[in-house]
Coordinates of C-alpha atoms in Angstrom, one line a residue:
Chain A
X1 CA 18.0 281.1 39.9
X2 CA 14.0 282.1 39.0
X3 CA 14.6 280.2 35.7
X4 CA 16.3 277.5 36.7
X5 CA 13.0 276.6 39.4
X6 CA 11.1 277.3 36.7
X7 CA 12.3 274.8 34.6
X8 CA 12.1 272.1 37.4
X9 CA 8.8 272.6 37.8
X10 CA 8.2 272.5 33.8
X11 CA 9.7 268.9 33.2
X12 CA 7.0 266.7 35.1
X13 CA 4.1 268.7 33.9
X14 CA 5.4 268.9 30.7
X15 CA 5.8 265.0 30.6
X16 CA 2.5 264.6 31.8
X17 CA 0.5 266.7 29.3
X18 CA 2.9 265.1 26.2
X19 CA 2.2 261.8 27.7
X20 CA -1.5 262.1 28.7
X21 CA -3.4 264.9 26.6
X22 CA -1.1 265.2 23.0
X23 CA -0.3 261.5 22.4
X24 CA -3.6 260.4 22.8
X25 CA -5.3 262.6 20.9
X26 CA -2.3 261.7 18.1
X27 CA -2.5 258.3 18.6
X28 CA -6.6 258.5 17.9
X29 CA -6.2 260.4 14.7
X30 CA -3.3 257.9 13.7
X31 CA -5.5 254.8 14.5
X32 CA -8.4 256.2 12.9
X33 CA -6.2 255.7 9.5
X34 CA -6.3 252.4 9.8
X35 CA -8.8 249.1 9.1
X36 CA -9.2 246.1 10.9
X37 CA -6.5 244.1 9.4
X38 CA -3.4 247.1 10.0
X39 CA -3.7 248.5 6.8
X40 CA -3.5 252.0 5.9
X41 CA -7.3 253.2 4.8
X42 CA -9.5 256.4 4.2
X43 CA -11.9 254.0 4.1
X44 CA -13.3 254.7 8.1
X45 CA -13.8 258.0 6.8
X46 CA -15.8 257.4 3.9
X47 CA -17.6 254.8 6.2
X48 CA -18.2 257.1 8.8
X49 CA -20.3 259.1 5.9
X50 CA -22.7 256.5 5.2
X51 CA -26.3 256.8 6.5
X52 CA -26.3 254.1 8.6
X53 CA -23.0 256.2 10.7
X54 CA -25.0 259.4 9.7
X55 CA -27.8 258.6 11.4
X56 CA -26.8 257.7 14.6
X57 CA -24.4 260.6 14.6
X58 CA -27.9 262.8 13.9
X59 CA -29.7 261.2 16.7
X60 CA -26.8 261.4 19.2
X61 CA -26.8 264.8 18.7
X62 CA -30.4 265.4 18.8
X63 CA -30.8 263.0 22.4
X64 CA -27.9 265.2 23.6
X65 CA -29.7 268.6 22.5
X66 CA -32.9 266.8 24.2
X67 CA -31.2 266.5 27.6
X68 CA -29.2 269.8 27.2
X69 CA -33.0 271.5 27.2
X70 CA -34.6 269.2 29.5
X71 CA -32.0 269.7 32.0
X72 CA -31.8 273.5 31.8
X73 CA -35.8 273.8 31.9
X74 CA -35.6 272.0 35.2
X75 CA -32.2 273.7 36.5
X76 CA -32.6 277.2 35.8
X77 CA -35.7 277.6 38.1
X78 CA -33.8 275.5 40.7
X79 CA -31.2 277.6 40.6
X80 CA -33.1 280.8 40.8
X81 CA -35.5 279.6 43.9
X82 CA -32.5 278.2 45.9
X83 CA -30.7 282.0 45.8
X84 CA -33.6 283.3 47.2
X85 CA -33.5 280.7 50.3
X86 CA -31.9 281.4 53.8
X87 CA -29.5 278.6 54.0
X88 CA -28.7 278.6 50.7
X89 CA -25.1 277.4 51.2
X90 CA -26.7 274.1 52.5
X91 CA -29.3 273.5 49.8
X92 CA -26.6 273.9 47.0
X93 CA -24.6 271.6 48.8
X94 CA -27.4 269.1 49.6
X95 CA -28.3 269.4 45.4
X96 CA -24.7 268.6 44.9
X97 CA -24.3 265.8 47.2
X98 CA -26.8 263.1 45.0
X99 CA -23.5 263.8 41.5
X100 CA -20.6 262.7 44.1
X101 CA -22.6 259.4 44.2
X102 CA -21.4 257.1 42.0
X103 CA -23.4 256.9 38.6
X104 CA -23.5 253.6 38.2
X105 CA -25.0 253.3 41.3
X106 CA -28.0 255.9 40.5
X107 CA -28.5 254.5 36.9
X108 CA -29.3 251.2 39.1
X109 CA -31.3 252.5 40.9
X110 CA -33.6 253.5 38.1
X111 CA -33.7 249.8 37.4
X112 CA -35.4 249.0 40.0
X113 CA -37.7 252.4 40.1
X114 CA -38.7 252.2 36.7
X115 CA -39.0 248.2 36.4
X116 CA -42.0 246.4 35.8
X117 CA -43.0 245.7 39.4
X118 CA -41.5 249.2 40.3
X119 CA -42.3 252.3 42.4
X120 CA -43.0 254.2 39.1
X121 CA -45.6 251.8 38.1
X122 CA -47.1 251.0 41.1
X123 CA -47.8 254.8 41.1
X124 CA -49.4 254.8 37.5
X125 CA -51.4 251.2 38.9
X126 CA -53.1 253.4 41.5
X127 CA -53.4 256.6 39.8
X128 CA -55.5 254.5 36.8
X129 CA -52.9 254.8 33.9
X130 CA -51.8 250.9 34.6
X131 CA -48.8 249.4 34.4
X132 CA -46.1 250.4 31.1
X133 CA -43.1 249.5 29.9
X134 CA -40.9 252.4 31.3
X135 CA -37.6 251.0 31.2
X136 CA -35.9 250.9 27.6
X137 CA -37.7 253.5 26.1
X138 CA -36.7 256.8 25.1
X139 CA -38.6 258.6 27.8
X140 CA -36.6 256.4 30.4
X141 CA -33.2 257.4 28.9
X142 CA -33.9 261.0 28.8
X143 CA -35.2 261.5 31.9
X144 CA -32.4 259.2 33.7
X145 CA -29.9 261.1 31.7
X146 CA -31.4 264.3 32.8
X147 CA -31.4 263.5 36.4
X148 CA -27.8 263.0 36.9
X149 CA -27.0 266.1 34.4
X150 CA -28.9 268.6 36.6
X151 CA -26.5 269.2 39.4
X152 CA -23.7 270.4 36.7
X153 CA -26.3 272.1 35.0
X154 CA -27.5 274.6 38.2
X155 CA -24.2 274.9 39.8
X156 CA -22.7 277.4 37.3
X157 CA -26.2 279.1 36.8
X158 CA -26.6 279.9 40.3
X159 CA -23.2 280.9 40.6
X160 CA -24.2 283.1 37.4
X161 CA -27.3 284.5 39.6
X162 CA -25.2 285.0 42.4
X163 CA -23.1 287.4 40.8
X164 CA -25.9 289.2 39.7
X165 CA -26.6 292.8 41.1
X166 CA -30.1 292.5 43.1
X167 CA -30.1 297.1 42.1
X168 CA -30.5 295.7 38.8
X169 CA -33.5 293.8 39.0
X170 CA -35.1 296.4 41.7
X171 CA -34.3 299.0 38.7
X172 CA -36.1 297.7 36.4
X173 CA -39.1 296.6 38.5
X174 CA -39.3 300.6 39.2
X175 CA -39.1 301.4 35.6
X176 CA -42.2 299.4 35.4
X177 CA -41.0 296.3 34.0
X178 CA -43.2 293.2 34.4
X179 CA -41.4 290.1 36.5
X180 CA -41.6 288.2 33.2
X181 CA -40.2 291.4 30.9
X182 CA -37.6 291.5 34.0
X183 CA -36.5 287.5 33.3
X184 CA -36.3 288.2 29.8
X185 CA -34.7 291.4 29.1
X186 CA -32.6 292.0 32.6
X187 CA -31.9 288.5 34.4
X188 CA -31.5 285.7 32.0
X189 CA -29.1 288.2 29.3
X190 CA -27.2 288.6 32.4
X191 CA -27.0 285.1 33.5
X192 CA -26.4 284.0 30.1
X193 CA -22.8 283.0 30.6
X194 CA -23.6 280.9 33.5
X195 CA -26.3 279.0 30.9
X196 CA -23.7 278.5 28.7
X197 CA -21.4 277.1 30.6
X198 CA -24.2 274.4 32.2
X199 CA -24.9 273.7 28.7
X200 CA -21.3 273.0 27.7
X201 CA -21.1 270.8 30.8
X202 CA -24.1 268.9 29.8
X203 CA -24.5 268.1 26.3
X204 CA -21.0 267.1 25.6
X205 CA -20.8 264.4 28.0
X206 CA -24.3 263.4 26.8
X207 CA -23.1 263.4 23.5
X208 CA -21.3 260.6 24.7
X209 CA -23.2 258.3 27.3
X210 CA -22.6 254.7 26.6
X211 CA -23.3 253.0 30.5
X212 CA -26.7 255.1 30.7
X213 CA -27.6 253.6 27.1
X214 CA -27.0 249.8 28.2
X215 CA -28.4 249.9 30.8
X216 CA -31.6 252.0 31.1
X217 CA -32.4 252.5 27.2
X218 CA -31.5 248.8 26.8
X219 CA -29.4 249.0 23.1
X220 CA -32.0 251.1 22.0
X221 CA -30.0 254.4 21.9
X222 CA -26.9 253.9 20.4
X223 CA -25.2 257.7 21.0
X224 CA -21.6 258.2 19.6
X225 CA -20.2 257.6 23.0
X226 CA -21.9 254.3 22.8
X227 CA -20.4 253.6 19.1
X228 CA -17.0 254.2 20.1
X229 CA -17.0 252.0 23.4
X230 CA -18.8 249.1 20.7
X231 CA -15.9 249.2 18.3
X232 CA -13.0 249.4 20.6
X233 CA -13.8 246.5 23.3
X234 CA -16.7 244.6 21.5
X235 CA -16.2 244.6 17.0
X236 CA -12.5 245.4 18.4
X237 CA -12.5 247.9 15.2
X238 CA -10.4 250.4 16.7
X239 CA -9.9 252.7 13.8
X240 CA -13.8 252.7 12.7
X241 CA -14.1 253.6 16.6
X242 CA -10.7 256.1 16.8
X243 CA -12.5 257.3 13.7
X244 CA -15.9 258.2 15.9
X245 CA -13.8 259.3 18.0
X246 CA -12.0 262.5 15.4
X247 CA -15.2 263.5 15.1
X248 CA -17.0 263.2 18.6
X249 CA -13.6 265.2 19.3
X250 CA -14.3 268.2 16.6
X251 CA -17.8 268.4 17.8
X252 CA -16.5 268.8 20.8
X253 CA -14.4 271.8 19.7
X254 CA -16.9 273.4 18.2
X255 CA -19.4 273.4 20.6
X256 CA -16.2 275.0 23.0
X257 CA -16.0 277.5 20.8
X258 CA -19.8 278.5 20.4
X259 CA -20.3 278.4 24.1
X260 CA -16.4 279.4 24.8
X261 CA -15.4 281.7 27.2
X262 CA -15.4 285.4 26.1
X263 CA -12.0 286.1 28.2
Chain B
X1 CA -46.8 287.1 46.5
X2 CA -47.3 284.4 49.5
X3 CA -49.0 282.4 47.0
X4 CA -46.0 282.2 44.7
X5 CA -43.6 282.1 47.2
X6 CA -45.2 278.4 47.8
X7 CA -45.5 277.1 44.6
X8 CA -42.2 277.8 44.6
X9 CA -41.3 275.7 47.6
X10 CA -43.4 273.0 45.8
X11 CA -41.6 273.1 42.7
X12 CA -38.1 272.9 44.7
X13 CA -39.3 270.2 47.1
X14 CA -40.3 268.0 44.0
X15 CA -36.8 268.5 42.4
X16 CA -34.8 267.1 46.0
X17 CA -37.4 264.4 45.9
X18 CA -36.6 263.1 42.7
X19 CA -32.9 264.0 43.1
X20 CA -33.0 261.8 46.2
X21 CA -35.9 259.1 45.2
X22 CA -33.8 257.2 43.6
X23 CA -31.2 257.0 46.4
X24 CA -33.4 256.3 49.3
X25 CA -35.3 254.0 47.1
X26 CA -32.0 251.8 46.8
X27 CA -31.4 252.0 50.4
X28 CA -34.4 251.0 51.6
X29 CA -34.6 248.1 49.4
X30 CA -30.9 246.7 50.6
X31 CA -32.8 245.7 53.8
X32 CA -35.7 244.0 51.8
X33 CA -35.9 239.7 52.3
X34 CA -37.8 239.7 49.3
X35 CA -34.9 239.5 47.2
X36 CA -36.6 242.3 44.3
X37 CA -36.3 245.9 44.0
X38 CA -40.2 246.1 44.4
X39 CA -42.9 244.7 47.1
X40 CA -40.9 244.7 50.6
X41 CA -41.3 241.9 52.4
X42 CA -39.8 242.3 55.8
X43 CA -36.6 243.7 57.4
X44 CA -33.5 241.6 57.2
X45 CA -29.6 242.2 57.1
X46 CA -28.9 239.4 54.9
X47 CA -27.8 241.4 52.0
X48 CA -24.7 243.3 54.3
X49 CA -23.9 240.0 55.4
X50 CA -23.5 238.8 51.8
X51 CA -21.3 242.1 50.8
X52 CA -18.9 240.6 53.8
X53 CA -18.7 237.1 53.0
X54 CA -18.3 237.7 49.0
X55 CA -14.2 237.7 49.3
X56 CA -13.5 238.6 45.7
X57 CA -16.0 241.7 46.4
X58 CA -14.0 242.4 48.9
X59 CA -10.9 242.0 47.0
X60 CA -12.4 244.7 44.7
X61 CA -13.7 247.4 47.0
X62 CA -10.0 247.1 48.1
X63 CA -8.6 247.4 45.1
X64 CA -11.0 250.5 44.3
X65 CA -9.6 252.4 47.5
X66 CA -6.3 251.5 46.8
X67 CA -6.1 252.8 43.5
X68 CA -8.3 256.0 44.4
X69 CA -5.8 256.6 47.5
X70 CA -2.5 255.8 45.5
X71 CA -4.0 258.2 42.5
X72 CA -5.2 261.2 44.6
X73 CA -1.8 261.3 46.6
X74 CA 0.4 261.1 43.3
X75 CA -1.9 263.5 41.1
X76 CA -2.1 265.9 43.9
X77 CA 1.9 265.9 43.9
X78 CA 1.5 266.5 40.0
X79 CA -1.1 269.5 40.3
X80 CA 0.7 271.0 42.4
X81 CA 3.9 271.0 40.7
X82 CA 1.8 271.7 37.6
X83 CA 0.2 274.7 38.9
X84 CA 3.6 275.9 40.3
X85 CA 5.1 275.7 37.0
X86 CA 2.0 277.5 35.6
X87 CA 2.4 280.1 37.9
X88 CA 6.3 280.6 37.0
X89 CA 5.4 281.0 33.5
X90 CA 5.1 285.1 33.2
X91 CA 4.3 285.4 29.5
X92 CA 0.9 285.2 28.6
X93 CA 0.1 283.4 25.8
X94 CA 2.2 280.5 26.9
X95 CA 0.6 280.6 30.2
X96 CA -3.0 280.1 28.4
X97 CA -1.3 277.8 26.2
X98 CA -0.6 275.4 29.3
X99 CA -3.6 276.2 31.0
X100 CA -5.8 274.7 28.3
X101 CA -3.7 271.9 27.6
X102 CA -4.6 271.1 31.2
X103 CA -8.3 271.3 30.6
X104 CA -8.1 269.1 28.0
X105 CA -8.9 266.4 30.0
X106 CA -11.6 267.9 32.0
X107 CA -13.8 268.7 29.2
X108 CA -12.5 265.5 27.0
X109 CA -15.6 262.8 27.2
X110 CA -14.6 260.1 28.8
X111 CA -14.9 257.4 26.2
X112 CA -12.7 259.4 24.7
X113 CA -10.4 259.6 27.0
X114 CA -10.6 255.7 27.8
X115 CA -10.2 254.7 24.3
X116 CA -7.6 256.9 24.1
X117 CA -5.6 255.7 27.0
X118 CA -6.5 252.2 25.8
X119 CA -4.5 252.9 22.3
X120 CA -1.6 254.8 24.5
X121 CA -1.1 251.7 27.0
X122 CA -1.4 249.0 24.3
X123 CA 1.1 250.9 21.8
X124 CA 3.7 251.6 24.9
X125 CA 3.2 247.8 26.3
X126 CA 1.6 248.4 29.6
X127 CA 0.0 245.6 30.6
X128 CA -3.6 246.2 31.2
X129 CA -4.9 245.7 34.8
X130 CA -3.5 247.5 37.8
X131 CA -0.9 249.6 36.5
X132 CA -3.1 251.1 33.5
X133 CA -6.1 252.0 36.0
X134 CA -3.6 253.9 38.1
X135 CA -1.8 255.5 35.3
X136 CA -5.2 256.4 33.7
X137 CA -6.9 257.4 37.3
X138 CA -3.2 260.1 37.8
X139 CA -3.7 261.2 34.4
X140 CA -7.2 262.3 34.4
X141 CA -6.8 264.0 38.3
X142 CA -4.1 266.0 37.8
X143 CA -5.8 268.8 36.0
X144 CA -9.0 268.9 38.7
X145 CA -5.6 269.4 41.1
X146 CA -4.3 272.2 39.0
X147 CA -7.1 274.3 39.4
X148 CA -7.6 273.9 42.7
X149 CA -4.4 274.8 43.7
X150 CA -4.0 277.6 40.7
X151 CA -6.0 280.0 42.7
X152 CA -4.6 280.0 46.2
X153 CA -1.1 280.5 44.4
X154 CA -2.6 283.6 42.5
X155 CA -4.0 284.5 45.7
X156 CA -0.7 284.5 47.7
X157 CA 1.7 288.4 46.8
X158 CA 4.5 288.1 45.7
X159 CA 5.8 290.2 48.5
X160 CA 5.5 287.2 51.0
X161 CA 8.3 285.1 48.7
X162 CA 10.0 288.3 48.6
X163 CA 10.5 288.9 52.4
X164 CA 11.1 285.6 52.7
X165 CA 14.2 286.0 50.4
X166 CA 15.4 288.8 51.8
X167 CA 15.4 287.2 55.0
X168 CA 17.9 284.7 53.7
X169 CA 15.8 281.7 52.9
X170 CA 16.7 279.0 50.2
X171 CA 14.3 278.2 47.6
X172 CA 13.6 275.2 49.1
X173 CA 12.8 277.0 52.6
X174 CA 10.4 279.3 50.2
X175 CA 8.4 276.2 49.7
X176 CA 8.3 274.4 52.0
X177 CA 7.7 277.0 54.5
X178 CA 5.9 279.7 52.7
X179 CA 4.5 278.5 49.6
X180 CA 3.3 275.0 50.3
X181 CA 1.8 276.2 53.8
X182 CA 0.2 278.5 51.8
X183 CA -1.6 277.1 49.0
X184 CA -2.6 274.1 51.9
X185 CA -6.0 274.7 51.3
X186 CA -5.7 274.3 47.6
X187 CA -3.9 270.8 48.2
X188 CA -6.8 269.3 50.1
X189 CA -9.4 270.7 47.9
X190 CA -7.4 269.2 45.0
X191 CA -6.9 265.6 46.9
X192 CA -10.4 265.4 47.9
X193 CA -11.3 265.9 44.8
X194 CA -8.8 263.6 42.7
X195 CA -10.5 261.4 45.4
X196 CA -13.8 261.3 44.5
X197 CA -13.0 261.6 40.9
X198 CA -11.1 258.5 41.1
X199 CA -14.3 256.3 43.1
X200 CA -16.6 257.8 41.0
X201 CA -15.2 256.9 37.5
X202 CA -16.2 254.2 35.7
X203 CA -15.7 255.3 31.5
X204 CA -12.5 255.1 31.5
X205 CA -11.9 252.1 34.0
X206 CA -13.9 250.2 31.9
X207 CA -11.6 250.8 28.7
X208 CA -8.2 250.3 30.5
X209 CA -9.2 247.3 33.0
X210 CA -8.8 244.3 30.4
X211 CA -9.3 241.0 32.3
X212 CA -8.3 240.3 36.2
X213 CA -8.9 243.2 37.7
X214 CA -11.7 245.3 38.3
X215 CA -12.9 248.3 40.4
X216 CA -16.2 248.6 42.2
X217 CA -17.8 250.3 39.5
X218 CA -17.2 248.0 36.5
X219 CA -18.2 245.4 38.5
X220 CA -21.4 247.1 39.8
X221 CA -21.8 247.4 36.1
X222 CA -21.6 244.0 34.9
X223 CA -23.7 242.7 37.4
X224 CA -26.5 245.3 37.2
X225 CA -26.1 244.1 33.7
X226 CA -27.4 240.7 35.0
X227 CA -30.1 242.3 36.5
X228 CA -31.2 243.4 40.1
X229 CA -29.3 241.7 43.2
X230 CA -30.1 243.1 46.5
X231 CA -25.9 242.8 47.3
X232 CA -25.5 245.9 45.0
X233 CA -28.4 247.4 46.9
X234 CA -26.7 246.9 50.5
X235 CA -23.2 247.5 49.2
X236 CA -24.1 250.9 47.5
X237 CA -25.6 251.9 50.6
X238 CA -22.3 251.7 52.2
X239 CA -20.8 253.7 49.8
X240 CA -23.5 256.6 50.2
X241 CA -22.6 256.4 53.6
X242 CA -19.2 256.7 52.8
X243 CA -19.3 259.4 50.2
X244 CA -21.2 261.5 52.9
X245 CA -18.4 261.2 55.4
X246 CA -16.2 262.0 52.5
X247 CA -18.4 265.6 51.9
X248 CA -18.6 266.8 55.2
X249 CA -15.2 266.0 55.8
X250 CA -14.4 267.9 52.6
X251 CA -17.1 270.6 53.4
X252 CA -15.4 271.5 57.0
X253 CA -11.9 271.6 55.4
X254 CA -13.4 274.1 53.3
X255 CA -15.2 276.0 56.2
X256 CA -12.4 276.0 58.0
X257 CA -10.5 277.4 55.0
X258 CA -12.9 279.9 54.1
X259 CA -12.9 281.3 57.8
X260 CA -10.2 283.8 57.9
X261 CA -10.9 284.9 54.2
X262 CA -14.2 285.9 55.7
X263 CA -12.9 287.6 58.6
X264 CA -10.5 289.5 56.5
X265 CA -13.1 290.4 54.4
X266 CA -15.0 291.9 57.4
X267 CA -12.1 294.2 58.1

């Protein structure tokens, strides 16, 4: 009787995860074996080893690694002040609120910020610096990128700080422990999971922004996310992009692995 | 110590202004006659009256709820058969084995997971347009359900089903009148947030769309692309509005939720 509910249940979750999660990631190794014209190739591969694919893979990674730190420099200090508040609840929610808003609608609005004529320089006209170009330059991509990264980067990290024992840090301020020998040796080692897990939730989709890269970096970035979305709807290239993909994918793993759960 | 304490409030005040800049910048511009996102000229609700009149807009923001509704309700039927089966499954290993299947998707990018879905429905002949924006939207909700719902069903004892059996109830009685009332919580949690998923996507729309159709987001896209239009201004501040009402709705489900817990907590 157990089993045979059991088995009910099975079947459409089953066909969902077959249908959804393995075929797709089957069908984008079996694309990524192929060329433009159908034919069977290695050749994306070897491709994919070339500097010009090398080099954009290197500085993908190294923008993503860039918002990754940016983001937990300005999160982890968030995080930490807004445990120590009254309503606390609230002010999570309210830091929250800004990632349920549609990103396209926040990367536009740094369009207009950032723009010639915009807030941002009007506040450099008056402060002296004059007017620069803001938009579609690295700084602008970063700092976009990290401003809609930063909610998923304090969440866990204040859960993370949450969890941790208030005796602890009173204990070693009574053993004589500096507040900044207290951070370093007591809080952040004990918060470290939380870190990790803002970082996985961070860099990998950064590793892959391709709307963010239009339209604020203005084709100046070209991150693997940004690759991949080129060869499939633009080049139409799908196996040079299913290609980008196998590997996008194993980076992905990895980086599971090294900030995977210790469960 | 006092000192600190308000450089600290500094520091936090300058990270909700820039979090919300950008946001109240927007708005405030939607009621600018100017027609730029800069130098405000004078007050003026031409821009709303625009979002009304555009038909095909119209058409889309439709098309956007529909598809969000349609996908939440179905991928919250999924999760929760999902997590049921999940929590049927005694053994261990492949328990964890279907549990990270199911993250799969969560942690997947989503270019990946659009190009992906892109192969899938070109290989299998669905027509790109409504159909594969639905099928896409289910897919990638169903796993935010399953963990929403996993929880509550871990939270329930077993001894509930149990008395429930002994007092002569079918397994169809155990669910519907035990289990699902149960986990009910869970279920709105997991709609809300197949829900916002769903509005909030735009990656993977933009893979499976093709031509014809469109959601809010791509289109918000393409015509950003064009540059500023005071239209997107006045139509995102609707949909600020609207996520709002969507959060405190979803905030008092959960306060309401979390009540007893805390009261049996207190005991």
């Amino acid at each position: 009787m157990v089993n045979r509910t059991r088995n009910l249940y099975l079947v459409p979750y089953i066909t969902w995860i077959a249908l959804f999660v393995v075929a797709p990631i089957v069908l984008i190794v079996y694309y990524s074996f192929f060329d433009v014209e159908g034919q069977f190739t290695l050749g994306n591969y070897a491709k994919f080893f070339t500097p010009v694919y090398m080099r954009m893979t290197f500085s993908s990674f190294w923008y993503a690694l860039l918002i990754t730190l940016f983001s937990l420099l300005v999160a982890y200090p968030t995080a930490y002040l807004l445990t120590r508040l009254k309503h606390k609840q609230l002010w999570l929610l309210l830091i929250i609120l800004p990632s349920w808003i549609n990103l396209l609608l926040k990367a536009y609005a740094f369009l207009g910020l950032f723009g010639t004529y915009g807030f941002a320089n009007a506040v450099l006209e008056m402060v002296g610096i004059g007017t620069q170009q803001i938009l579609f330059t690295d700084f602008s991509f970063i700092f976009v990128s990290v401003y809609i990264f930063i909610p998923f980067m304090v969440l866990p990290i204040y859960n993370a700080l949450e969890e941790l024992n208030p005796s602890l840090v009173y204990a070693s301020r009574d053993l004589g422990a500096s507040s900044w020998t207290t951070f370093r040796r007591v809080i952040f080692p004990l918060t470290l999971d939380g870190v990790k897990a803002g970082c996985q939730a961070v860099f990998i989709p950064a590793l892959s922004l391709f709307m963010i890269t239009r339209l604020i970096a203005g084709n100046r970035v070209i991150t693997l996310g940004t690759a991949i979305e080129q060869h499939f709807l633009v080049t139409q290239d799908w196996g040079m992009g299913a290609t980008i993909a196998v590997f996008l994918i194993i980076a992905m793993a990895i980086i599971m692995i090294i900030t995977g759960n210790r469960r | 110590m006092n000192k600190t304490f308000r450089w600290s409030n500094l520091y936090l005040f300058a990270v909700f202004a820039i979090l919300y800049a950008p946001i109240i910048y927007l708005m405030v511009y939607s009621f600018n006659s100017g027609g730029t996102m800069h130098s405000f000229e004078g007050f003026t609700l031409e821009w709303y009256s625009e979002v009304f009149a555009d038909t095909r807009l119209l058409i889309i923001v439709l098309n956007t709820f529909v598809i969000a509704l349609l996908s939440a309700a179905i991928s919250t039927m999924l999760g929760v058969i999902g997590a049921l089966a999940i929590r049927h499954v005694r053994r261990r290993q492949p328990r964890n084995a279907l549990l990270s299947f199911n993250n799969v998707l969560i942690v997947s990018p989503d270019v990946i997971i659009g190009a992906s879905f892109l192969i899938l429905f070109t290989m299998i002949g669905i027509r790109l347009g409504f159909t594969s924006v639905l099928l896409s939207h289910i897919a990638f909700s169903v796993p935010i359900v399953v963990l929403m719902v996993l929880p509550k069903l871990q939270e329930m004892s077993p001894s509930l089903i149990d008395a429930a059996r002994d007092l002569g109830a079918s397994s169809l009685d155990v669910l519907t009148k035990v289990v699902l009332p149960f986990i009910k919580p869970g279920i709105f949690a997991g709609f809300f947030m197949a829900l916002t998923y769903s509005l909030d996507d735009f990656a993977v729309t933009f893979f499976v769309t093709g031509n014809g159709f469109s959601t809010l987001s791509v289109e918000i896209y393409s015509r950003a692309r064009q540059g500023v239009s005071l239209s997107i201004n006045a139509l995102s501040t609707l949909l600020f509005l609207f996520t709002i009402v969507l959060v405190i709705g979803y905030y008092f489900i959960n306060r309401r939720n979390s009540r007893p817990a805390v009261r049996e907590g207190g005991k």
